[in-house]
PDB file of N, CA and C in Angstrom:
ATOM      1  N   MET A   1     -53.689  92.517  13.601  1.00 51.00           N
ATOM      2  CA  MET A   1     -52.352  93.540  13.755  1.00 51.00           C
ATOM      3  C   MET A   1     -51.805  93.028  14.835  1.00 51.00           C
ATOM      4  N   GLU A   2     -52.350  92.881  16.089  1.00 61.00           N
ATOM      5  CA  GLU A   2     -51.871  92.397  17.486  1.00 61.00           C
ATOM      6  C   GLU A   2     -50.997  91.142  17.379  1.00 61.00           C
ATOM      7  N   GLU A   3     -51.448  90.108  16.491  1.00 65.00           N
ATOM      8  CA  GLU A   3     -50.776  88.961  16.493  1.00 65.00           C
ATOM      9  C   GLU A   3     -49.518  89.086  15.673  1.00 65.00           C
ATOM     10  N   LYS A   4     -49.433  89.991  14.697  1.00 65.00           N
ATOM     11  CA  LYS A   4     -48.150  90.228  13.988  1.00 65.00           C
ATOM     12  C   LYS A   4     -47.135  90.813  14.831  1.00 65.00           C
ATOM     13  N   ASN A   5     -47.520  91.736  15.780  1.00 73.00           N
ATOM     14  CA  ASN A   5     -46.535  92.483  16.752  1.00 73.00           C
ATOM     15  C   ASN A   5     -46.062  91.512  17.692  1.00 73.00           C
ATOM     16  N   ASP A   6     -46.803  90.482  17.912  1.00 71.00           N
ATOM     17  CA  ASP A   6     -46.404  89.610  19.169  1.00 71.00           C
ATOM     18  C   ASP A   6     -45.394  88.541  18.382  1.00 71.00           C
ATOM     19  N   LYS A   7     -45.738  88.143  17.157  1.00 77.00           N
ATOM     20  CA  LYS A   7     -44.675  87.462  16.197  1.00 77.00           C
ATOM     21  C   LYS A   7     -43.372  88.052  16.142  1.00 77.00           C
ATOM     22  N   GLU A   8     -43.375  89.504  16.038  1.00 78.00           N
ATOM     23  CA  GLU A   8     -42.208  90.293  15.783  1.00 78.00           C
ATOM     24  C   GLU A   8     -41.399  90.285  17.157  1.00 78.00           C
ATOM     25  N   LYS A   9     -41.875  90.204  18.352  1.00 72.00           N
ATOM     26  CA  LYS A   9     -41.218  90.272  19.545  1.00 72.00           C
ATOM     27  C   LYS A   9     -40.786  88.911  19.708  1.00 72.00           C
ATOM     28  N   VAL A  10     -41.529  87.908  19.584  1.00 76.00           N
ATOM     29  CA  VAL A  10     -40.815  86.625  19.606  1.00 76.00           C
ATOM     30  C   VAL A  10     -39.653  86.475  18.667  1.00 76.00           C
ATOM     31  N   LYS A  11     -39.571  86.847  17.423  1.00 80.00           N
ATOM     32  CA  LYS A  11     -38.574  86.836  16.692  1.00 80.00           C
ATOM     33  C   LYS A  11     -37.341  87.520  17.161  1.00 80.00           C
ATOM     34  N   THR A  12     -37.621  88.759  17.329  1.00 81.00           N
ATOM     35  CA  THR A  12     -36.455  89.522  18.021  1.00 81.00           C
ATOM     36  C   THR A  12     -36.015  89.069  19.020  1.00 81.00           C
ATOM     37  N   ALA A  13     -36.582  88.412  20.277  1.00 81.00           N
ATOM     38  CA  ALA A  13     -36.154  87.911  21.462  1.00 81.00           C
ATOM     39  C   ALA A  13     -35.291  86.641  21.043  1.00 81.00           C
ATOM     40  N   THR A  14     -35.896  85.937  19.990  1.00 84.00           N
ATOM     41  CA  THR A  14     -35.027  84.640  19.708  1.00 84.00           C
ATOM     42  C   THR A  14     -33.752  85.126  19.144  1.00 84.00           C
ATOM     43  N   SER A  15     -33.808  85.985  18.210  1.00 87.00           N
ATOM     44  CA  SER A  15     -32.458  86.326  17.435  1.00 87.00           C
ATOM     45  C   SER A  15     -31.535  87.003  18.598  1.00 87.00           C
ATOM     46  N   ILE A  16     -31.910  87.761  19.313  1.00 88.00           N
ATOM     47  CA  ILE A  16     -31.003  88.565  20.247  1.00 88.00           C
ATOM     48  C   ILE A  16     -30.720  87.599  21.391  1.00 88.00           C
ATOM     49  N   GLY A  17     -31.589  86.979  21.922  1.00 88.00           N
ATOM     50  CA  GLY A  17     -31.253  85.621  22.896  1.00 88.00           C
ATOM     51  C   GLY A  17     -30.015  84.663  22.557  1.00 88.00           C
ATOM     52  N   GLY A  18     -30.384  84.527  21.058  1.00 89.00           N
ATOM     53  CA  GLY A  18     -29.555  83.292  20.629  1.00 89.00           C
ATOM     54  C   GLY A  18     -27.959  84.004  20.461  1.00 89.00           C
ATOM     55  N   LEU A  19     -27.872  85.079  20.030  1.00 92.00           N
ATOM     56  CA  LEU A  19     -26.604  85.940  19.986  1.00 92.00           C
ATOM     57  C   LEU A  19     -26.122  86.084  21.324  1.00 92.00           C
ATOM     58  N   PHE A  20     -26.762  86.268  22.416  1.00 93.00           N
ATOM     59  CA  PHE A  20     -26.060  86.518  23.701  1.00 93.00           C
ATOM     60  C   PHE A  20     -25.647  84.974  24.099  1.00 93.00           C
ATOM     61  N   PHE A  21     -26.453  83.822  23.694  1.00 93.00           N
ATOM     62  CA  PHE A  21     -26.092  82.561  24.193  1.00 93.00           C
ATOM     63  C   PHE A  21     -24.703  82.095  23.779  1.00 93.00           C
ATOM     64  N   VAL A  22     -24.586  82.402  22.462  1.00 94.00           N
ATOM     65  CA  VAL A  22     -23.309  82.114  21.747  1.00 94.00           C
ATOM     66  C   VAL A  22     -22.157  82.636  22.288  1.00 94.00           C
ATOM     67  N   GLY A  23     -22.367  84.085  22.477  1.00 95.00           N
ATOM     68  CA  GLY A  23     -21.256  84.900  22.961  1.00 95.00           C
ATOM     69  C   GLY A  23     -20.871  84.528  24.235  1.00 95.00           C
ATOM     70  N   CYS A  24     -21.775  84.215  25.415  1.00 95.00           N
ATOM     71  CA  CYS A  24     -21.497  83.914  26.452  1.00 95.00           C
ATOM     72  C   CYS A  24     -20.633  82.449  26.370  1.00 95.00           C
ATOM     73  N   MET A  25     -21.076  81.691  25.736  1.00 94.00           N
ATOM     74  CA  MET A  25     -20.499  80.336  25.485  1.00 94.00           C
ATOM     75  C   MET A  25     -18.982  80.440  24.849  1.00 94.00           C
ATOM     76  N   PHE A  26     -18.719  81.297  23.885  1.00 95.00           N
ATOM     77  CA  PHE A  26     -17.448  81.399  23.673  1.00 95.00           C
ATOM     78  C   PHE A  26     -16.374  82.397  24.613  1.00 95.00           C
ATOM     79  N   ILE A  27     -17.085  83.153  25.060  1.00 96.00           N
ATOM     80  CA  ILE A  27     -16.384  83.984  26.504  1.00 96.00           C
ATOM     81  C   ILE A  27     -15.976  82.911  27.412  1.00 96.00           C
ATOM     82  N   GLY A  28     -16.798  82.035  27.826  1.00 96.00           N
ATOM     83  CA  GLY A  28     -16.512  81.077  28.698  1.00 96.00           C
ATOM     84  C   GLY A  28     -15.531  79.968  28.314  1.00 96.00           C
ATOM     85  N   ALA A  29     -15.554  79.659  27.135  1.00 95.00           N
ATOM     86  CA  ALA A  29     -14.469  78.701  26.536  1.00 95.00           C
ATOM     87  C   ALA A  29     -13.088  79.306  26.342  1.00 95.00           C
ATOM     88  N   GLY A  30     -13.201  80.724  26.290  1.00 96.00           N
ATOM     89  CA  GLY A  30     -11.853  81.560  26.104  1.00 96.00           C
ATOM     90  C   GLY A  30     -11.213  81.503  27.348  1.00 96.00           C
ATOM     91  N   ILE A  31     -12.126  81.939  28.432  1.00 96.00           N
ATOM     92  CA  ILE A  31     -11.832  82.179  29.925  1.00 96.00           C
ATOM     93  C   ILE A  31     -11.137  80.642  30.318  1.00 96.00           C
ATOM     94  N   GLY A  32     -11.971  79.372  29.842  1.00 96.00           N
ATOM     95  CA  GLY A  32     -11.248  78.162  30.069  1.00 96.00           C
ATOM     96  C   GLY A  32      -9.989  78.094  29.505  1.00 96.00           C
ATOM     97  N   MET A  33      -9.820  78.643  28.231  1.00 97.00           N
ATOM     98  CA  MET A  33      -8.370  78.340  27.736  1.00 97.00           C
ATOM     99  C   MET A  33      -7.559  79.001  28.632  1.00 97.00           C
ATOM    100  N   ILE A  34      -7.512  80.209  29.093  1.00 96.00           N
ATOM    101  CA  ILE A  34      -6.652  80.878  30.030  1.00 96.00           C
ATOM    102  C   ILE A  34      -6.238  80.104  31.020  1.00 96.00           C
ATOM    103  N   TYR A  35      -7.094  79.193  31.691  1.00 95.00           N
ATOM    104  CA  TYR A  35      -6.793  78.509  32.939  1.00 95.00           C
ATOM    105  C   TYR A  35      -6.589  77.181  32.530  1.00 95.00           C
ATOM    106  N   GLY A  36      -6.851  76.699  31.292  1.00 95.00           N
ATOM    107  CA  GLY A  36      -6.390  75.267  30.828  1.00 95.00           C
ATOM    108  C   GLY A  36      -7.609  74.180  31.192  1.00 95.00           C
ATOM    109  N   ALA A  37      -8.752  74.824  31.124  1.00 96.00           N
ATOM    110  CA  ALA A  37     -10.069  73.994  31.412  1.00 96.00           C
ATOM    111  C   ALA A  37     -11.066  74.324  30.554  1.00 96.00           C
ATOM    112  N   VAL A  38     -11.010  74.118  29.222  1.00 94.00           N
ATOM    113  CA  VAL A  38     -11.937  74.545  28.058  1.00 94.00           C
ATOM    114  C   VAL A  38     -13.237  74.072  28.459  1.00 94.00           C
ATOM    115  N   PRO A  39     -13.491  72.635  28.871  1.00 94.00           N
ATOM    116  CA  PRO A  39     -14.787  72.054  28.922  1.00 94.00           C
ATOM    117  C   PRO A  39     -15.523  72.944  30.088  1.00 94.00           C
ATOM    118  N   ILE A  40     -14.721  72.965  31.238  1.00 96.00           N
ATOM    119  CA  ILE A  40     -15.422  73.764  32.378  1.00 96.00           C
ATOM    120  C   ILE A  40     -15.860  75.118  31.908  1.00 96.00           C
ATOM    121  N   GLY A  41     -14.850  75.960  31.343  1.00 96.00           N
ATOM    122  CA  GLY A  41     -15.198  77.273  30.928  1.00 96.00           C
ATOM    123  C   GLY A  41     -16.269  77.241  29.889  1.00 96.00           C
ATOM    124  N   GLY A  42     -16.598  76.398  28.908  1.00 94.00           N
ATOM    125  CA  GLY A  42     -17.654  76.349  28.233  1.00 94.00           C
ATOM    126  C   GLY A  42     -19.033  75.936  28.632  1.00 94.00           C
ATOM    127  N   ALA A  43     -18.751  75.184  29.737  1.00 96.00           N
ATOM    128  CA  ALA A  43     -20.000  74.891  30.519  1.00 96.00           C
ATOM    129  C   ALA A  43     -20.433  75.828  31.453  1.00 96.00           C
ATOM    130  N   ILE A  44     -19.752  76.583  31.996  1.00 96.00           N
ATOM    131  CA  ILE A  44     -20.238  77.969  32.573  1.00 96.00           C
ATOM    132  C   ILE A  44     -20.569  78.726  31.745  1.00 96.00           C
ATOM    133  N   GLY A  45     -20.035  79.221  30.581  1.00 96.00           N
ATOM    134  CA  GLY A  45     -20.535  79.920  29.606  1.00 96.00           C
ATOM    135  C   GLY A  45     -21.875  79.686  29.192  1.00 96.00           C
ATOM    136  N   MET A  46     -22.117  78.396  28.772  1.00 96.00           N
ATOM    137  CA  MET A  46     -23.555  77.848  28.595  1.00 96.00           C
ATOM    138  C   MET A  46     -24.501  78.311  29.576  1.00 96.00           C
ATOM    139  N   GLY A  47     -24.207  78.095  30.910  1.00 96.00           N
ATOM    140  CA  GLY A  47     -24.978  78.362  31.929  1.00 96.00           C
ATOM    141  C   GLY A  47     -25.421  79.777  31.803  1.00 96.00           C
ATOM    142  N   VAL A  48     -24.241  80.640  31.798  1.00 96.00           N
ATOM    143  CA  VAL A  48     -24.671  82.029  32.027  1.00 96.00           C
ATOM    144  C   VAL A  48     -25.398  82.558  30.736  1.00 96.00           C
ATOM    145  N   GLY A  49     -24.985  81.845  29.297  1.00 95.00           N
ATOM    146  CA  GLY A  49     -25.642  82.107  28.259  1.00 95.00           C
ATOM    147  C   GLY A  49     -27.169  81.829  28.225  1.00 95.00           C
ATOM    148  N   PHE A  50     -27.613  80.651  29.071  1.00 95.00           N
ATOM    149  CA  PHE A  50     -28.982  80.339  29.061  1.00 95.00           C
ATOM    150  C   PHE A  50     -29.665  81.133  29.884  1.00 95.00           C
ATOM    151  N   LEU A  51     -29.105  81.668  30.944  1.00 96.00           N
ATOM    152  CA  LEU A  51     -29.704  82.583  32.060  1.00 96.00           C
ATOM    153  C   LEU A  51     -29.919  83.983  31.177  1.00 96.00           C
ATOM    154  N   ALA A  52     -29.086  84.531  30.343  1.00 94.00           N
ATOM    155  CA  ALA A  52     -29.142  85.642  29.742  1.00 94.00           C
ATOM    156  C   ALA A  52     -30.276  85.573  28.453  1.00 94.00           C
ATOM    157  N   MET A  53     -30.417  84.223  27.965  1.00 93.00           N
ATOM    158  CA  MET A  53     -31.322  84.238  26.947  1.00 93.00           C
ATOM    159  C   MET A  53     -32.721  84.215  27.596  1.00 93.00           C
ATOM    160  N   GLY A  54     -32.902  83.466  28.574  1.00 92.00           N
ATOM    161  CA  GLY A  54     -34.136  83.604  29.284  1.00 92.00           C
ATOM    162  C   GLY A  54     -34.751  84.901  29.733  1.00 92.00           C
ATOM    163  N   ILE A  55     -33.547  85.652  30.230  1.00 92.00           N
ATOM    164  CA  ILE A  55     -34.061  86.963  30.643  1.00 92.00           C
ATOM    165  C   ILE A  55     -34.384  87.745  29.505  1.00 92.00           C
ATOM    166  N   ILE A  56     -33.612  87.761  28.367  1.00 91.00           N
ATOM    167  CA  ILE A  56     -33.919  88.475  27.105  1.00 91.00           C
ATOM    168  C   ILE A  56     -35.351  88.199  26.686  1.00 91.00           C
ATOM    169  N   TRP A  57     -35.672  86.777  26.581  1.00 89.00           N
ATOM    170  CA  TRP A  57     -36.842  86.479  26.066  1.00 89.00           C
ATOM    171  C   TRP A  57     -38.192  86.901  27.024  1.00 89.00           C
ATOM    172  N   ALA A  58     -37.803  86.829  28.311  1.00 89.00           N
ATOM    173  CA  ALA A  58     -38.929  87.395  29.066  1.00 89.00           C
ATOM    174  C   ALA A  58     -38.965  88.959  28.930  1.00 89.00           C
ATOM    175  N   TYR A  59     -38.049  89.652  28.836  1.00 88.00           N
ATOM    176  CA  TYR A  59     -38.166  91.214  28.666  1.00 88.00           C
ATOM    177  C   TYR A  59     -38.794  91.361  27.382  1.00 88.00           C
ATOM    178  N   TYR A  60     -38.392  90.830  26.239  1.00 84.00           N
ATOM    179  CA  TYR A  60     -39.201  91.362  24.807  1.00 84.00           C
ATOM    180  C   TYR A  60     -40.521  90.672  24.859  1.00 84.00           C
ATOM    181  N   THR A  61     -41.030  89.597  25.444  1.00 81.00           N
ATOM    182  CA  THR A  61     -42.280  89.145  25.447  1.00 81.00           C
ATOM    183  C   THR A  61     -43.300  89.841  26.104  1.00 81.00           C
ATOM    184  N   LYS A  62     -42.841  90.383  27.329  1.00 80.00           N
ATOM    185  CA  LYS A  62     -43.832  91.271  28.161  1.00 80.00           C
ATOM    186  C   LYS A  62     -43.653  92.620  27.833  1.00 80.00           C
ATOM    187  N   LYS A  63     -42.778  93.146  26.907  1.00 73.00           N
ATOM    188  CA  LYS A  63     -42.639  94.497  26.613  1.00 73.00           C
ATOM    189  C   LYS A  63     -43.793  94.805  25.630  1.00 73.00           C
ATOM    190  N   LYS A  64     -44.565  96.073  25.816  1.00 61.00           N
ATOM    191  CA  LYS A  64     -45.841  96.136  24.828  1.00 61.00           C
ATOM    192  C   LYS A  64     -45.366  97.652  24.352  1.00 61.00           C
TER     193      LYS A  64
END
């Protein structure tokens, strides 16, 4: 029973973290379009997305 619950936490964290990553990447690219620097905005968005994904994974895997 405990193992199934752990798998659900990982699945939830992966799903939500992935959505945050993609969302941050697109927001960064959009801001980059405004300033005429799409690659730079996308890279910043990816960096923020990776940080958000890591925080979400840590939160859900430690949550009991």
